[in-house]
Coordinates of C-alpha atoms in Angstrom, one line a residue:
Chain A
X65 CA 0.0 0.0 0.0
X66 CA 1.7 3.2 -1.1
X67 CA 1.7 6.4 0.7
X68 CA -0.5 8.2 -1.8
X69 CA -3.3 5.7 -1.5
X70 CA -3.0 5.9 2.3
X71 CA -3.5 9.7 2.1
X72 CA -6.4 9.2 -0.3
X73 CA -8.1 6.8 2.1
X74 CA -7.7 9.3 5.0
X75 CA -9.1 12.1 2.8
X76 CA -12.0 9.9 1.8
X77 CA -12.8 9.2 5.4
X78 CA -12.6 13.0 6.2
X79 CA -14.9 13.7 3.2
X80 CA -12.3 15.8 1.5
X81 CA -12.1 14.1 -1.9
X82 CA -13.9 15.3 -5.0
X83 CA -16.9 13.3 -6.0
X84 CA -15.2 11.3 -8.8
X85 CA -12.2 10.5 -6.7
X86 CA -14.4 9.5 -3.8
X87 CA -16.2 7.0 -6.0
X88 CA -12.9 5.6 -7.2
X89 CA -11.7 5.1 -3.6
X90 CA -15.0 3.6 -2.6
X91 CA -14.7 1.0 -5.4
X92 CA -11.2 0.2 -4.3
X93 CA -12.3 -0.3 -0.7
X94 CA -15.0 -2.7 -1.9
X95 CA -12.6 -4.7 -4.1
X96 CA -9.3 -4.6 -2.3
X97 CA -8.9 -6.3 1.0
X98 CA -5.9 -4.3 2.1
X99 CA -7.6 -1.1 1.3
X100 CA -10.7 -2.2 3.2
X101 CA -8.6 -3.2 6.2
X102 CA -6.8 0.2 6.3
X103 CA -10.1 2.1 5.8
X104 CA -11.5 0.2 8.8
X105 CA -8.5 0.9 11.0
X106 CA -8.5 4.6 10.1
X107 CA -12.2 4.8 10.9
X108 CA -11.7 3.2 14.2
X109 CA -8.8 5.5 15.1
X110 CA -10.8 8.5 14.1
X111 CA -13.7 7.4 16.3
X112 CA -11.4 6.8 19.2
X113 CA -9.8 10.2 19.0
X114 CA -13.0 12.1 18.6
X115 CA -14.0 11.1 22.1
X116 CA -10.8 12.6 23.5
X117 CA -10.9 16.0 21.8
X118 CA -11.7 18.7 24.1
X119 CA -14.0 21.3 22.6
X120 CA -12.5 24.8 22.8
X121 CA -15.0 27.6 23.1
X122 CA -14.3 31.3 22.5
X123 CA -15.9 34.0 24.6
X124 CA -17.7 35.7 21.7
X125 CA -19.6 34.4 18.7
X126 CA -17.5 32.9 16.0
X127 CA -18.0 35.8 13.5
X128 CA -17.4 38.5 16.1
X129 CA -14.2 36.7 17.4
X130 CA -12.7 36.4 13.9
X131 CA -13.7 39.9 12.9
X132 CA -11.8 41.2 16.0
X133 CA -8.7 39.3 14.9
X134 CA -9.0 40.7 11.3
X135 CA -9.3 44.2 12.6
X136 CA -6.2 43.8 14.8
X137 CA -4.2 42.6 11.9
X138 CA -5.3 45.4 9.7
X139 CA -4.5 47.9 12.4
X140 CA -0.9 46.6 12.8
X141 CA -0.3 46.5 9.1
X142 CA -1.4 50.1 8.5
X143 CA 1.7 52.5 8.2
X144 CA 2.1 54.8 11.2
X145 CA 1.6 58.4 10.3
X146 CA 4.3 60.5 12.0
X147 CA 3.4 63.6 13.7
X148 CA 5.1 66.2 11.4
X149 CA 5.6 68.7 14.3
X150 CA 7.5 66.2 16.5
X151 CA 9.4 64.2 13.9
X152 CA 11.8 67.1 12.9
X153 CA 12.8 67.8 16.5
X154 CA 13.2 64.2 17.5
X155 CA 15.5 63.6 14.5
X156 CA 17.8 66.5 15.5
X157 CA 17.7 65.4 19.1
X158 CA 19.0 62.0 18.0
X159 CA 21.6 63.5 15.6
X160 CA 23.4 66.0 17.8
X161 CA 24.8 63.6 20.4
X162 CA 26.0 61.2 17.7
X163 CA 27.6 64.1 15.7
X164 CA 29.3 65.3 18.8
X165 CA 30.8 61.9 19.5
X166 CA 32.0 61.6 15.9
X167 CA 33.6 65.0 16.1
X168 CA 35.4 64.1 19.3
X169 CA 36.6 60.9 17.8
X170 CA 38.1 62.7 14.8
X171 CA 39.8 65.2 17.0
X172 CA 41.3 62.4 19.1
X173 CA 42.6 60.6 16.0
X174 CA 44.2 63.8 14.7
X175 CA 46.0 64.5 18.0
X176 CA 47.1 60.9 18.4
X177 CA 48.3 60.4 14.9
X178 CA 49.7 63.9 14.3
X179 CA 48.6 63.6 10.7
X180 CA 50.8 65.6 8.3
X181 CA 49.3 65.9 4.8
X182 CA 52.5 67.3 3.5
X183 CA 54.3 63.9 3.5
X184 CA 52.7 61.8 0.7
X185 CA 55.6 59.4 0.7
X186 CA 55.5 58.9 4.5
X187 CA 59.0 60.2 5.2
X188 CA 59.5 63.4 7.0
X189 CA 63.1 64.6 6.8
X190 CA 64.3 67.0 9.5
X191 CA 67.8 67.4 8.1
X192 CA 67.4 67.4 4.4
X193 CA 70.0 65.7 2.1
X194 CA 69.2 67.5 -1.1
X195 CA 70.7 64.7 -3.2
X196 CA 69.0 61.9 -1.3
X197 CA 66.2 59.9 -3.0
X198 CA 63.6 57.6 -1.6
X199 CA 62.1 54.5 -3.1
X200 CA 59.2 52.5 -1.7
X201 CA 58.4 48.9 -2.5
X202 CA 54.8 48.6 -1.1
X203 CA 54.5 45.0 -1.9
X204 CA 57.6 43.9 0.0
X205 CA 57.1 46.6 2.7
X206 CA 60.6 48.1 2.1
X207 CA 61.6 51.7 2.0
X208 CA 65.0 52.8 0.6
X209 CA 66.6 56.1 1.3
X210 CA 69.8 56.6 -0.7
X211 CA 72.1 59.2 0.7
X212 CA 74.7 61.3 -1.0
X213 CA 77.2 60.6 1.8
X214 CA 80.7 60.6 0.3
X215 CA 81.8 57.1 -0.8
X216 CA 85.3 57.5 0.8
X217 CA 83.6 57.7 4.2
X218 CA 81.8 54.4 3.7
X219 CA 80.2 53.1 6.9
X220 CA 80.9 49.4 6.3
X221 CA 84.3 47.8 6.6
X222 CA 84.9 46.0 3.4
X223 CA 88.5 44.8 4.3
X224 CA 90.0 43.2 7.3
X225 CA 92.4 46.2 8.0
X226 CA 89.4 48.5 8.4
X227 CA 91.0 50.9 5.9
X228 CA 89.1 52.6 3.2
X229 CA 90.4 51.7 -0.3
Chain B
X67 CA 20.6 51.9 27.0
X68 CA 20.0 54.9 24.7
X69 CA 22.0 55.4 21.5
X70 CA 23.9 58.6 22.6
X71 CA 25.0 56.8 25.8
X72 CA 26.2 53.9 23.7
X73 CA 28.1 56.2 21.4
X74 CA 29.9 57.9 24.3
X75 CA 31.0 54.6 25.7
X76 CA 32.2 53.3 22.3
X77 CA 34.1 56.6 21.8
X78 CA 35.8 56.3 25.2
X79 CA 36.8 52.7 24.6
X80 CA 38.2 53.6 21.1
X81 CA 40.2 56.5 22.4
X82 CA 41.7 54.5 25.3
X83 CA 42.4 51.7 22.8
X84 CA 44.3 54.0 20.5
X85 CA 46.2 55.4 23.4
X86 CA 47.2 51.9 24.4
X87 CA 48.4 51.1 20.9
X88 CA 50.5 54.3 21.0
X89 CA 52.2 53.1 24.2
X90 CA 53.0 49.6 23.0
X91 CA 56.7 48.7 22.9
X92 CA 58.4 48.3 19.5
X93 CA 61.2 45.8 18.9
X94 CA 63.5 46.5 15.9
X95 CA 66.6 44.9 14.5
X96 CA 69.4 47.0 13.0
X97 CA 71.8 45.6 10.5
X98 CA 74.9 47.0 8.9
X99 CA 75.4 45.5 5.4
X100 CA 78.1 45.7 2.8
X101 CA 76.9 45.5 -0.8
X102 CA 79.1 44.4 -3.6
X103 CA 79.1 42.6 -7.0
X104 CA 81.8 40.2 -5.8
X105 CA 80.6 36.8 -4.6
X106 CA 83.0 36.7 -1.6
X107 CA 83.7 39.5 0.8
X108 CA 87.4 40.2 1.7
X109 CA 86.3 40.7 5.3
X110 CA 86.1 37.3 7.0
X111 CA 83.7 38.7 9.5
X112 CA 81.1 39.2 6.9
X113 CA 78.5 36.6 6.3
X114 CA 75.8 36.6 3.6
X115 CA 72.5 38.2 4.7
X116 CA 69.5 35.9 5.5
X117 CA 67.0 35.0 2.8
X118 CA 64.3 37.4 3.9
X119 CA 66.7 40.4 3.8
X120 CA 68.1 39.3 0.5
X121 CA 64.6 39.0 -0.9
X122 CA 63.7 42.5 0.3
X123 CA 66.9 44.0 -1.0
X124 CA 66.5 42.3 -4.4
X125 CA 63.3 44.2 -4.9
X126 CA 65.1 47.6 -4.6
X127 CA 66.7 49.4 -7.5
X128 CA 70.2 48.5 -6.3
X129 CA 72.9 47.6 -8.8
X130 CA 74.7 45.3 -6.3
X131 CA 74.1 41.6 -6.3
X132 CA 75.7 40.3 -3.1
X133 CA 75.0 41.5 0.4
X134 CA 77.0 40.7 3.4
X135 CA 76.0 41.3 7.0
X136 CA 78.7 43.0 9.1
X137 CA 76.8 43.5 12.3
X138 CA 73.3 43.1 13.7
X139 CA 71.9 44.7 16.9
X140 CA 68.5 44.3 18.5
X141 CA 66.7 47.5 19.5
X142 CA 64.0 47.6 22.1
X143 CA 62.3 51.0 22.0
X144 CA 60.8 52.7 25.0
X145 CA 59.9 56.3 25.6
X146 CA 63.5 57.4 25.3
X147 CA 65.6 57.2 22.1
X148 CA 67.8 54.2 21.7
X149 CA 71.2 54.4 20.0
X150 CA 73.2 51.4 18.8
X151 CA 76.7 51.3 17.4
X152 CA 76.9 49.2 14.3
X153 CA 80.6 49.7 13.6
X154 CA 83.3 52.1 14.7
X155 CA 82.1 54.4 12.0
X156 CA 78.4 54.1 12.1
X157 CA 75.6 54.3 14.6
X158 CA 71.8 54.6 14.4
X159 CA 69.5 56.2 16.9
X160 CA 65.8 55.4 16.9
X161 CA 62.9 57.0 18.8
X162 CA 59.4 55.7 18.9
X163 CA 56.6 58.0 17.8
X164 CA 52.8 57.4 17.8
X165 CA 51.0 55.6 15.1
X166 CA 53.7 53.1 14.2
X167 CA 56.2 55.8 13.3
X168 CA 59.9 56.1 14.2
X169 CA 62.4 58.9 14.1
X170 CA 65.7 57.6 12.8
X171 CA 69.0 59.4 13.1
X172 CA 72.0 58.0 11.3
X173 CA 75.5 58.8 12.4
X174 CA 78.6 58.4 10.3
X175 CA 82.1 58.9 11.7
X176 CA 80.6 60.6 14.7
X177 CA 78.5 63.1 12.8
X178 CA 74.8 63.1 12.2
X179 CA 74.3 62.5 8.5
X180 CA 70.6 61.9 8.2
X181 CA 67.4 62.2 10.3
X182 CA 63.9 61.3 9.3
X183 CA 60.5 60.2 10.5
X184 CA 59.2 57.0 8.9
X185 CA 56.1 54.8 9.4
X186 CA 57.4 51.4 10.2
X187 CA 54.7 48.8 10.6
X188 CA 55.5 45.3 11.8
X189 CA 57.8 43.2 9.4
X190 CA 58.6 46.3 7.3
X191 CA 62.2 47.4 6.6
X192 CA 63.8 50.9 6.3
X193 CA 67.0 50.8 4.3
X194 CA 69.5 53.7 4.5
X195 CA 72.3 53.4 2.0
X196 CA 75.2 55.1 0.4
X197 CA 78.1 54.5 -1.9
X198 CA 81.4 53.0 -0.6
X199 CA 84.8 52.7 -2.2
X200 CA 85.6 50.1 -4.9
X201 CA 82.2 50.2 -6.4
X202 CA 80.5 48.9 -3.3
X203 CA 77.9 50.3 -0.9
X204 CA 76.9 50.3 2.7
X205 CA 73.4 49.7 3.9
X206 CA 71.9 50.2 7.3
X207 CA 68.6 48.4 7.7
X208 CA 66.0 48.7 10.4
X209 CA 63.4 45.9 10.5
X210 CA 60.5 46.0 12.9
X211 CA 59.9 42.7 14.6
X212 CA 57.2 43.7 17.1

């Protein structure tokens, strides 16, 4: 017995099948022993449960009860119309404290970072070497500053005697 | 809690966090390097630079192909400037500034030859260099470790 037939038998018992389909299922119950047995079982189960269902009652009549629910849904779905007089002031009241905090944050960042917009390459030279040049390899994170310091005064010792060639 | 109060608390936390970052200790490593086109240095104290430094130097527009480390000194920065001698002719002084910046002063033969302020985030390198005799060069590198 497949699930589809099981569902149809249940629907037949609940009176939810269209007329043509109900006639079909009725014929099946009459001709098929399995279908008849299942129909009997479902019928018995239904009867047993019906006796345990507690009837729920509402305080008002059915129509009045549901109309109350429908009105409540419609009321909550309706857009709130803002009071034009109060909305402008309430907006500015919310904005001023936030704007003040943002301004304070920016001031703090400037003081802490001492931002200097005149240094696009990120090097500030206090004692300028006019012949020095700077190269930046952003990918490798390397900055080269090449100085025009005289070669004869080389800072590294290339020979064991420590003398300059 | 209302939005303005939350914004004030967030602002206080952010400012205190930035202040804490400013005060964090920096650790650097200074190296004195001799650059040449010869495969072997005449100075037996020289040793080839490590692979990371070689890779970084290779990305720079330098004509030299071989780099030899002459000296290496760690630098732990605090509020006061730190000066390290890299050779009897060179020294470097470093001072920590806010926002990952350092002020670097290079001394050559006892005299100040360069001073600058440079952002130096972690793992980045500042290279100061100049020509040396016999078509070679000297390099002073500052690498930020922490």
